[in-house]
Coordinates of C-alpha atoms and ligand atoms in Angstrom, one line a residue:
X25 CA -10.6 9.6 -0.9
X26 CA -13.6 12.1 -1.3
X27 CA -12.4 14.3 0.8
X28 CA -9.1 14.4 -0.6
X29 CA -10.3 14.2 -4.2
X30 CA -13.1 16.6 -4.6
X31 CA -13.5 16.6 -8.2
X32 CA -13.4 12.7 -8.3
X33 CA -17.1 10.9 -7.7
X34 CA -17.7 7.8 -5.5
X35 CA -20.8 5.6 -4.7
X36 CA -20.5 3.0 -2.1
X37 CA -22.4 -0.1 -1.5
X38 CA -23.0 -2.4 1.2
X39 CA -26.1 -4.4 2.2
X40 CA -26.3 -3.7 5.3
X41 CA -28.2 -0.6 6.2
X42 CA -27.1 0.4 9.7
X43 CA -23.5 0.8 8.0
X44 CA -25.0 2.9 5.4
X45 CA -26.8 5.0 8.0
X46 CA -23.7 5.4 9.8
X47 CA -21.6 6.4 6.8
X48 CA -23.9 9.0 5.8
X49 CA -24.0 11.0 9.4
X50 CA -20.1 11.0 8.5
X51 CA -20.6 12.4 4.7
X52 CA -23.0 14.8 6.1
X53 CA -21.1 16.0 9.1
X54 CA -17.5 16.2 6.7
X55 CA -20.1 18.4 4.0
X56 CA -18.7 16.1 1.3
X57 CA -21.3 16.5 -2.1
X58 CA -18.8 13.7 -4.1
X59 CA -20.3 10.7 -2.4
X60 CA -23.0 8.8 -2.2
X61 CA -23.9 5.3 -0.2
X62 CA -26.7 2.5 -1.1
X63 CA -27.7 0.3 0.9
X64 CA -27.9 -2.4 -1.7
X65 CA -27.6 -6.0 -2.3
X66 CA -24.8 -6.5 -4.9
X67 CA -27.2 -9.0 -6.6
X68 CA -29.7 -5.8 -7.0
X69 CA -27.5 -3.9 -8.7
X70 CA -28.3 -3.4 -12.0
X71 CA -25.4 -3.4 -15.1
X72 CA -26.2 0.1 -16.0
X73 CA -24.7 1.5 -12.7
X74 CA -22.6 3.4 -15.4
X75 CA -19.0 3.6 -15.6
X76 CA -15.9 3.8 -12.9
X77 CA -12.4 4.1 -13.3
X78 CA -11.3 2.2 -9.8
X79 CA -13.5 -0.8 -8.4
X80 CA -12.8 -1.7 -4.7
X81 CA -14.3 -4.8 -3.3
X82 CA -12.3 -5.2 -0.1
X83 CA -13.6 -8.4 2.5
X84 CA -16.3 -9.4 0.2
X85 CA -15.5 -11.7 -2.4
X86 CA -15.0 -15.0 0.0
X87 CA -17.4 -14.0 2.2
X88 CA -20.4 -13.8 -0.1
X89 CA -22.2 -17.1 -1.7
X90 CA -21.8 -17.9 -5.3
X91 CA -24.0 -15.9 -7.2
X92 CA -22.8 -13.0 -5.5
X93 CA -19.7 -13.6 -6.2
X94 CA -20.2 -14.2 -9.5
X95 CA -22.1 -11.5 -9.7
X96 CA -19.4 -9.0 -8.6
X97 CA -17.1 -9.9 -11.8
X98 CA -20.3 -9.5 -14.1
X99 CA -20.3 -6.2 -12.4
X100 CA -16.3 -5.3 -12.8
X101 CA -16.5 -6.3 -16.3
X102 CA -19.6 -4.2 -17.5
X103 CA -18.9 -1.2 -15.0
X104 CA -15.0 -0.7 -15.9
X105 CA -14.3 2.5 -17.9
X106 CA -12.1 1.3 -21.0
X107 CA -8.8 1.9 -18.8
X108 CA -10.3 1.1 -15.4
X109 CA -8.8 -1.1 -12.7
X110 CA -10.7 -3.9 -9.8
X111 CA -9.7 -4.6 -6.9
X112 CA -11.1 -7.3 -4.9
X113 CA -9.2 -9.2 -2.1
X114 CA -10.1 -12.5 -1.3
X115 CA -9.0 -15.8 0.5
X116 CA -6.8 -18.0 -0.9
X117 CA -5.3 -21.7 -0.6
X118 CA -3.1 -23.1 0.1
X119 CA -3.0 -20.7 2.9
X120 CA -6.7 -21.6 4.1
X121 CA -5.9 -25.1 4.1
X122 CA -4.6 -25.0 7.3
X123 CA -7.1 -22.1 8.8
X124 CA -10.0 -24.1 7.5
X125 CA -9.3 -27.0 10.3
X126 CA -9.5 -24.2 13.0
X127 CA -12.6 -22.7 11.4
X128 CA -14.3 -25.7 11.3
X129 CA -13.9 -26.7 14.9
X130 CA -15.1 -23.5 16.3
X131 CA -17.9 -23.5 13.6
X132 CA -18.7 -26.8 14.8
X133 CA -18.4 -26.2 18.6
X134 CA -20.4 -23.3 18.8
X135 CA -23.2 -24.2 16.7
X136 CA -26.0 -24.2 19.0
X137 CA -25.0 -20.5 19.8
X138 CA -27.0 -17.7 18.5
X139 CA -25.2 -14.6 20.0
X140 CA -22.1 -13.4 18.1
X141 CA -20.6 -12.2 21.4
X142 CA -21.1 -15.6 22.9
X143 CA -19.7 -17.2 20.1
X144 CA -16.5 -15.4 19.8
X145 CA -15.8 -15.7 23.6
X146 CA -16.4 -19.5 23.5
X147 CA -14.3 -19.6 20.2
X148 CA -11.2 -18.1 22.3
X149 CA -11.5 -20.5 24.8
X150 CA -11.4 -23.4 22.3
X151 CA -8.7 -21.8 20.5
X152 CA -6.5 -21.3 24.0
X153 CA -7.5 -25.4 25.1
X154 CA -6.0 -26.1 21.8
X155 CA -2.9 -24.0 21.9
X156 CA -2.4 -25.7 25.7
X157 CA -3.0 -29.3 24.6
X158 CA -1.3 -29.1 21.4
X159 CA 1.8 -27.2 23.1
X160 CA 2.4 -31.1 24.9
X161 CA 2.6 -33.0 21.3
X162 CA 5.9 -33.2 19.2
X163 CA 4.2 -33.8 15.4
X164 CA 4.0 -31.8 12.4
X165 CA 0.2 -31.8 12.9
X166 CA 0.0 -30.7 16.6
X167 CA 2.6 -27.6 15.4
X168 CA 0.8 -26.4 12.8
X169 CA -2.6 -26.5 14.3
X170 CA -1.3 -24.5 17.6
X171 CA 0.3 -22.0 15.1
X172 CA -3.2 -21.4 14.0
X173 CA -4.8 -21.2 16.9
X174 CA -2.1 -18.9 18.7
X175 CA -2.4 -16.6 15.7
X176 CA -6.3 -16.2 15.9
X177 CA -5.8 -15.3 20.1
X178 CA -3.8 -12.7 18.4
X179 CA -6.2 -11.0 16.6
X180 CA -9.2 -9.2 17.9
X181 CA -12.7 -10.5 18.6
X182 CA -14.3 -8.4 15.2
X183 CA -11.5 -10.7 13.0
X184 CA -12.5 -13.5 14.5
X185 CA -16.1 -13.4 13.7
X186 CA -15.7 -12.2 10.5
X187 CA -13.0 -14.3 8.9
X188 CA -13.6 -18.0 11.0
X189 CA -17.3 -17.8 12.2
X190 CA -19.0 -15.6 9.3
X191 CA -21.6 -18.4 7.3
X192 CA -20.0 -17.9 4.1
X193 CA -15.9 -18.3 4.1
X194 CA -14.5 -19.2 0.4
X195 CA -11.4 -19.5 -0.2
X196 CA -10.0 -20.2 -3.5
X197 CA -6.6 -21.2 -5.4
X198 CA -5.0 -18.5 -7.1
X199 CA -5.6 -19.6 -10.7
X200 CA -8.8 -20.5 -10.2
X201 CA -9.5 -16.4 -9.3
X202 CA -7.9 -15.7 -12.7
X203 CA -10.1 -18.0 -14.9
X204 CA -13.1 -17.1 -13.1
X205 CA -11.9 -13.3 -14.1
X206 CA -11.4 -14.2 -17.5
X207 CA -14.5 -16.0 -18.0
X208 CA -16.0 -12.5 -17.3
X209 CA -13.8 -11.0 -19.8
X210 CA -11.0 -9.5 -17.4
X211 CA -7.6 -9.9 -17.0
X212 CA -5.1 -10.2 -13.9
X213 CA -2.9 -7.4 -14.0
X214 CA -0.9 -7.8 -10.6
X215 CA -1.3 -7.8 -6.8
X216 CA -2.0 -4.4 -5.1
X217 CA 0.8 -5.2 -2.7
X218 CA 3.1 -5.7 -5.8
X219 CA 5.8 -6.6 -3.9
X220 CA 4.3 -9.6 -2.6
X221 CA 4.3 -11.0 -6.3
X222 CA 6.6 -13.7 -7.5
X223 CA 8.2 -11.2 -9.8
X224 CA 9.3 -9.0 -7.4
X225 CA 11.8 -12.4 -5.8
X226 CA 15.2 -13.5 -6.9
X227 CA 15.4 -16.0 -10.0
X228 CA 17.4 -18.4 -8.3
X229 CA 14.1 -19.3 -5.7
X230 CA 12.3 -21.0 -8.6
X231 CA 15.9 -22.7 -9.7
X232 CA 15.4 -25.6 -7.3
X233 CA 11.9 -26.2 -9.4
X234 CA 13.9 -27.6 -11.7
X235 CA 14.3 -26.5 -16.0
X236 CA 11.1 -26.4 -17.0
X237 CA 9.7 -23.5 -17.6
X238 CA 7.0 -21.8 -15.7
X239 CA 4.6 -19.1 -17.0
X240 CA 3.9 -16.1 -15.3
X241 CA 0.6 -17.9 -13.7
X242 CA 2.9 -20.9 -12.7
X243 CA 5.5 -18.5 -10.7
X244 CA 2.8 -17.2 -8.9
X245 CA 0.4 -20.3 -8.2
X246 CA 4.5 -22.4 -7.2
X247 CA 5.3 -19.1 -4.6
X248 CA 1.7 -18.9 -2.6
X249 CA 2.5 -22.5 -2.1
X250 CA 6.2 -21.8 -0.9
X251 CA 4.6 -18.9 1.1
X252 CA 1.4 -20.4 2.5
X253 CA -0.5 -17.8 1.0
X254 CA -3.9 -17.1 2.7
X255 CA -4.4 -13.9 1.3
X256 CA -4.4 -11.4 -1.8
X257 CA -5.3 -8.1 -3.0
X258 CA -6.1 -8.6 -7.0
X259 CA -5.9 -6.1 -9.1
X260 CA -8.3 -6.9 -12.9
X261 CA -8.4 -4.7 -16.1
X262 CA -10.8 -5.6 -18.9
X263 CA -8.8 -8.0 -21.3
X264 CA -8.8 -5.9 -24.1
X265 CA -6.4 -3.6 -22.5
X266 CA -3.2 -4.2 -23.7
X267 CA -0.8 -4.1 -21.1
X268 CA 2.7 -6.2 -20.4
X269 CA 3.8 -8.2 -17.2
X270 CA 7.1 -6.9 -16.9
X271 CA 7.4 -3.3 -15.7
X272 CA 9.0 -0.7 -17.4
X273 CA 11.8 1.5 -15.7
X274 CA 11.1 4.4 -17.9
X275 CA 7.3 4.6 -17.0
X276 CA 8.6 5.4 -13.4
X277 CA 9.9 8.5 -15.2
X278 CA 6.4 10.3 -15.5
X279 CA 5.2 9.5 -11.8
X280 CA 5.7 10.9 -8.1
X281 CA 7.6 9.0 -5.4
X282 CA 7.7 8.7 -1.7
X283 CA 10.0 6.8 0.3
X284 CA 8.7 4.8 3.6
X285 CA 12.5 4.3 4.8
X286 CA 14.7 6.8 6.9
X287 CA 18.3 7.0 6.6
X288 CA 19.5 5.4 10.0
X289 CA 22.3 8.0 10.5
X290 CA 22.2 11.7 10.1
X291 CA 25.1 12.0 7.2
X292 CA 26.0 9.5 4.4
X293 CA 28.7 7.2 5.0
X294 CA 31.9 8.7 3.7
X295 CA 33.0 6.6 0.8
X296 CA 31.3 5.7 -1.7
X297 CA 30.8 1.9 -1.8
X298 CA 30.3 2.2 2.2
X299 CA 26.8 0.7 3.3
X300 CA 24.0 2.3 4.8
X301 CA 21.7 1.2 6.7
X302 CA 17.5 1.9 6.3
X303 CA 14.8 2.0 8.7
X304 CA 11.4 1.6 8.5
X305 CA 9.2 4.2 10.5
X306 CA 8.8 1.1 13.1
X307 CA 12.3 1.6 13.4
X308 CA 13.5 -1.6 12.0
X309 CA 16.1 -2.4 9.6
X310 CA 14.3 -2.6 5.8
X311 CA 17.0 -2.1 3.9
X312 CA 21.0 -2.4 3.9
X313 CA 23.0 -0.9 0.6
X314 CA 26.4 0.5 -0.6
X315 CA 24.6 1.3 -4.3
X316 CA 25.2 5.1 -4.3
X317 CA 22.2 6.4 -6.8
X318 CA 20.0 4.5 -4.3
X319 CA 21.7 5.8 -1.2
X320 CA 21.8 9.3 -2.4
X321 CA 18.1 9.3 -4.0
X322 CA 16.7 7.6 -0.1
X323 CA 18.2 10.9 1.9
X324 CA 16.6 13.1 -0.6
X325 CA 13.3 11.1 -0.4
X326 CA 13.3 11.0 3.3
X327 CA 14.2 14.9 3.7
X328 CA 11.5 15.8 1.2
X329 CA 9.2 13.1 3.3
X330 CA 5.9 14.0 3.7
X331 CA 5.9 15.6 0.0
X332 CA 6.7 13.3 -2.7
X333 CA 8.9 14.1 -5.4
X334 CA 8.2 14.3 -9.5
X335 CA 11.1 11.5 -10.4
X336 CA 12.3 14.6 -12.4
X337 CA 13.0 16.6 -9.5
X338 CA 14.2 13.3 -7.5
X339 CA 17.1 13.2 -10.2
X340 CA 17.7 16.3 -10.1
X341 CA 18.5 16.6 -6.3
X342 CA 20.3 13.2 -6.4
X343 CA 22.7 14.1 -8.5
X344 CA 23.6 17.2 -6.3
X345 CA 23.6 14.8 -3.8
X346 CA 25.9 12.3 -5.2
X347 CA 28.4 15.4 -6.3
X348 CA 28.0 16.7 -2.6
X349 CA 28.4 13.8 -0.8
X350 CA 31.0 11.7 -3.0
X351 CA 32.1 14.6 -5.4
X352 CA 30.7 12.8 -8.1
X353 CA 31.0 15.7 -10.6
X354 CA 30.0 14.0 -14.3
X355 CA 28.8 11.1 -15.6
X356 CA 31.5 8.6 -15.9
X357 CA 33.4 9.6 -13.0
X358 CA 34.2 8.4 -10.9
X359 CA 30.7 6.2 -11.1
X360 CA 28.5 6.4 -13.8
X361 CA 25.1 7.4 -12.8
X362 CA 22.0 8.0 -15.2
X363 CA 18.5 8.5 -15.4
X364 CA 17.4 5.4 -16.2
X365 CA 19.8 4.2 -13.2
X366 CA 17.6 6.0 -10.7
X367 CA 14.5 4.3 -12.6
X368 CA 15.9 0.7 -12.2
X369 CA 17.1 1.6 -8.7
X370 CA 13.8 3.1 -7.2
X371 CA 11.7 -0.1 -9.6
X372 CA 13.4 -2.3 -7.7
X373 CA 12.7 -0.1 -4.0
X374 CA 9.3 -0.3 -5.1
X375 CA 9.3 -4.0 -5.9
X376 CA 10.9 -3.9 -2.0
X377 CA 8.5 -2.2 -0.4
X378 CA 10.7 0.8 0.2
X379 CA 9.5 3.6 -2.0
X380 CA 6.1 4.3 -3.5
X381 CA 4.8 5.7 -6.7
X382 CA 2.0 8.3 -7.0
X383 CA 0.1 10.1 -9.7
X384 CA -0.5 12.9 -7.9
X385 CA 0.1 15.2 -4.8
X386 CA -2.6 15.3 -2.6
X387 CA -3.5 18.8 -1.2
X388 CA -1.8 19.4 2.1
X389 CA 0.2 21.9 3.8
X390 CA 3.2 21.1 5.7
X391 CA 3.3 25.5 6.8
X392 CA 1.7 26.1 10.1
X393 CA -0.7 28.9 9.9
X394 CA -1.9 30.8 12.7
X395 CA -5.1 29.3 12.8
X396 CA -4.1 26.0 11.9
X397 CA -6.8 23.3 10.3
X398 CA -6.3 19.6 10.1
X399 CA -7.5 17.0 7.9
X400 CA -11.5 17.2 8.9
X401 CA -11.7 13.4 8.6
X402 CA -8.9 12.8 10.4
X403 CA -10.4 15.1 13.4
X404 CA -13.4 13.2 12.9
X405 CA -11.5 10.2 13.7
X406 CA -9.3 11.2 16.2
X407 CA -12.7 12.2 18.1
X408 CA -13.0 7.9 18.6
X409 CA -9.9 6.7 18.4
X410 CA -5.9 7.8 18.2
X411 CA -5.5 6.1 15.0
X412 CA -6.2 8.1 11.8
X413 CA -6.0 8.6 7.8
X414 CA -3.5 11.1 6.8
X415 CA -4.1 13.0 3.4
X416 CA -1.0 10.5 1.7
X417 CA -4.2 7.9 2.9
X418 CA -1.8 6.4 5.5
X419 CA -2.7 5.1 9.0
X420 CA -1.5 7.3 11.7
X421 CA -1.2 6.5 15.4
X422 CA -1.2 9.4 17.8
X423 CA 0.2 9.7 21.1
X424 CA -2.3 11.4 23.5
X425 CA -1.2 14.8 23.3
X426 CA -1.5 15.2 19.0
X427 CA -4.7 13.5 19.5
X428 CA -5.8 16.0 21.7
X429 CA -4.8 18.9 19.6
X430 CA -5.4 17.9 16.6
X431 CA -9.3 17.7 18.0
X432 CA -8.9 21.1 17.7
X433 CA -7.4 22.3 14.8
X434 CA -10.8 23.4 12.9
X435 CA -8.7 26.8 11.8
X436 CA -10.8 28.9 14.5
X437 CA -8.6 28.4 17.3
X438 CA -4.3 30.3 17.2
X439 CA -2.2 29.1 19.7
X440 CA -3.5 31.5 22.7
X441 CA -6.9 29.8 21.9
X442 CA -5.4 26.0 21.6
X443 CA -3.2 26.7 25.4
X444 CA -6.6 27.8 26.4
X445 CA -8.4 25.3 25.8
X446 CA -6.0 23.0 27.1
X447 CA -5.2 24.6 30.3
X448 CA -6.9 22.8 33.2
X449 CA -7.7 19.9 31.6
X450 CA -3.9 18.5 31.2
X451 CA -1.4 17.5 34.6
X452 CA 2.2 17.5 33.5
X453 CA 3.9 14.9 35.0
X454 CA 7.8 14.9 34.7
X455 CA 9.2 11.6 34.6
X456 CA 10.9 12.1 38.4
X457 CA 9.6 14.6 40.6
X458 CA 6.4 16.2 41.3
X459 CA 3.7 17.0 38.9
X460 CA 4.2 20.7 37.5
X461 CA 0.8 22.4 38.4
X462 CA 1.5 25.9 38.9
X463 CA 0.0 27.9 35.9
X464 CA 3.2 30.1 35.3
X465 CA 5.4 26.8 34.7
X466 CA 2.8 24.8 33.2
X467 CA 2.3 27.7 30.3
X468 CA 5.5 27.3 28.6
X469 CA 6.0 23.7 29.1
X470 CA 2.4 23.7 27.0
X471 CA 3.4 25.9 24.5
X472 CA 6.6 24.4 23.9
X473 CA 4.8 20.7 23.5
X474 CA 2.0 22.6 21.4
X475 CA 5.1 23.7 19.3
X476 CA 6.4 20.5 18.9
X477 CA 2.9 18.3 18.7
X478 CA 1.9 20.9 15.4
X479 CA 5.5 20.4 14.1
X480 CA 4.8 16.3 14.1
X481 CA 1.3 16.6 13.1
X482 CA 2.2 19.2 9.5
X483 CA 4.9 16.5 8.8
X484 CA 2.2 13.3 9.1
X485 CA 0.3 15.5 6.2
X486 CA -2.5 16.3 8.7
X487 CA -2.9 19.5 8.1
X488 CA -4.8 21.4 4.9
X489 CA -4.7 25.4 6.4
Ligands
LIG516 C1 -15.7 -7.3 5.8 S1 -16.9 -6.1 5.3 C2 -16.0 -5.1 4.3 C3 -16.6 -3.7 4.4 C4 -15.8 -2.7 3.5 N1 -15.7 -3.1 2.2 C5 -14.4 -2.4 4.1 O1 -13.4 -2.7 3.6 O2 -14.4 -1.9 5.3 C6 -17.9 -7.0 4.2 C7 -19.2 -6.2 3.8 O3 -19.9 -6.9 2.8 C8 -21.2 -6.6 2.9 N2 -22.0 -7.5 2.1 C9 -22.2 -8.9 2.3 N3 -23.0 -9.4 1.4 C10 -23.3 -8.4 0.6 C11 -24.2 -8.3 -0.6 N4 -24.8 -9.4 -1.1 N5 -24.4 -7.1 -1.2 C12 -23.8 -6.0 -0.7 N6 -22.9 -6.0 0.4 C13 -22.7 -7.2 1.0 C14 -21.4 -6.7 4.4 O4 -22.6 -6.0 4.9 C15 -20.2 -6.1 5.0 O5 -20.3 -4.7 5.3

């Protein structure tokens, strides 16, 4: 986010200094002047820290005892600038009901340990004896704990200390989180996932619930019990913003939007109340329609994909979609579509999962220049590990090849440079026959892949120059 957002300012805090240390060799090496790290104990920090727009406590509030939770709403609710939003994610029941049995055996069992490495390893093994033992009983019980314990093998060993062996593990109810908030003068606004909300799901879930009414509070307490809910991202304002649970269409109208679904075949189905299918970039089906407006709006969103698109601009393009696609000329005929349509439509995407809104574009270049320069944090990551941020702040995983060039993309090397520096130290294997090692046939095989591994990296929004 400092990288991306020079003229924004950021100060980070974490108690523990090695992690501080570590996060300032990165600030230094990236030359970033909009950030700054304490190493600090939240119960330190004084009220007069000043005033921030965004708050982001991520894996802290449950893991932290009392006061310091406590003190981190003191701390949202004096630091928030008038408009500002908190995030803080947290554990929650009913979901940790269950976990809390598996916790508490492994906290149990390893007790006597004091190395964290030991401790995880002889935490697995419990959790695999369990899984085998349990796999041999037919009860409610025996399934739920194995469940549990087959989910934690899943994860890897850094989950496993942190969320079942760390001292301090809190969970809490859902409405308990909000009165807490409000007793420090803040106000639940909504889940950053938003889509995970019990607004965002069909009336008729609740209708088995019976007539009486249920509050906004009750809706959402009732569907982390239907779900199990273990987990949540909150999202607090101060409470004397005023500000309305159900969201408006029309403020859709004044932001950006990306899609994260792909058409699934090249053209549009040929009639206009045909379905079509989406896919996510996993490849799996997200989302299956015939509603034109939304089918037209998706192919423009996916072709504009990685930019996002003003919802002016989105509207625009649709409806030369709609008239090129289904010769839908004006509105009326043969299929009314508005404006405020294409707001309902993409509100409810967005309450899907399938677009996503943005106030702003960040600055990227999708053009491949002849020195070409990648996101420097993302090079910086890509240095450890194939998995990196993108300047839309998304996680991307590269094969081995775009990891390796996009190590070098520091806008010194052209293409010469970048087949250079990749000569020798790559073996092209074809997928039958013999591995290609003679420099005249290797060259263009490289340059081609070079080609196409740029092309792929530009359109992840990796590259700035
Ligand atoms: C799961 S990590 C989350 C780190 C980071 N927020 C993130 O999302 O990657 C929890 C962090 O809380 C820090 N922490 C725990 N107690 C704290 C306290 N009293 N004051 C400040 N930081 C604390 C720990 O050092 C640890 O780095």
């Amino acid at each position: 986010m400092a990288f991306s957002l020079p003229r924004a300012r950021f100060l980070g805090i974490d108690l523990s200094p090695r992690q501080i240390v570590e996060g300032r060799a990165a600030i230094a090496e990236l030359g970033l002047e909009n950030i700054e790290l304490r190493a600090q104990n939240i119960l330190d920090v004084s009220p007069g820290l000043g005033s921030f727009d965004f708050i982001v406590a991520q894996g802290v509030y449950s893991w932290v005892p009392e006061p310091v939770r406590e003190q981190m709403l003191r701390l949202c609710a004096t630091a928030l600038a008038p408009n500002g939003l908190a995030h803080i994610s947290y554990n929650t029941y009913p979901g940790w009901h269950m976990r809390t049995m598996t916790r508490d055996l492994m906290v149990f069992q390893t007790r006597e340990m004091r190395d964290a490495r030991a401790r995880v390893q002889a935490s697995r093994t419990l959790m695999r004896g369990m899984a085998q033992v349990l796999a041999k009983q037919d009860s409610s019980y025996a399934r739920c704990l194995r469940e549990e314990a087959e989910q934690i093998l899943d994860h890897d060993e850094s989950y496993l200390a942190h969320e079942h062996l760390d001292e301090t593990n809190q969970p809490i109810y859902l409405h308990q989180f909000v009165d807490r908030a409000a007793a420090h003068g803040l106000h639940y606004l909504t889940e950053a996932e938003y889509w995970s909300m019990a607004a965002t799901q069909p009336p008729e879930l609740f209708q088995a619930f019976g007539d009486s009414p249920l509050d906004w509070l009750g809706r959402e307490q009732l569907y982390d019990f239907i779900k199990g809910r273990a987990f949540r991202h909150s999202v607090l304002c101060r409470a004397d913003v005023p500000c309305s649970r159900t969201p408006s269409a029309r403020a859709l109208m004044s932001l950006r939007i990306t899609s994260l679904v792909r058409p699934a075949a090249a053209g549009p189905a040929p009639s206009l109340d045909q379905r079509e299918d989406f896919q996510n970039d996993r490849g799996t089906l997200a989302l299956a329609t015939n509603e034109p407006v939304l089918r037209a709006a998706l192919r423009v969103l996916a072709e504009a994909w990685p930019w996002s698109l003003a919802f002016e601009t989105l509207w625009g393009r649709t409806q030369q979609r709609l008239a090129s696609s289904w010769g839908i000329v004006a509105p009326g005929y043969p299929y009314a579509a508005s404006p405020d349509q294409l707001a309902e439509a993409m509100l409810d995407a967005f309450a899907h999962h399938i677009v996503e809104l943005h106030v702003h574009e960040p600055g990227f270049t999708t053009a491949i220049s002849e020195f070409p320069r990648a996101s420097p944090v993302a090079r910086r990551q890509s240095a450890a590990a194939p998995r990196v941020t993108n300047l839309r702040h998304r996680m991307v995983s590269l094969n081995a090849f775009d990891q390796l060039v996009l190590r070098h993309l520091d806008g010194r090397h052209d293409r010469r440079a970048l087949l250079a520096a990749f000569q020798g130290g790559i073996r092209i294997v074809p997928s039958q026959g013999r591995p290609i090692t003679d420099p005249a046939e290797v060259e263009p095989i490289l340059a081609r892949q070079l080609e196409e591994s740029l092309r792929r990296l530009a359109g992840g929004a990796l590259l700035v120059g």
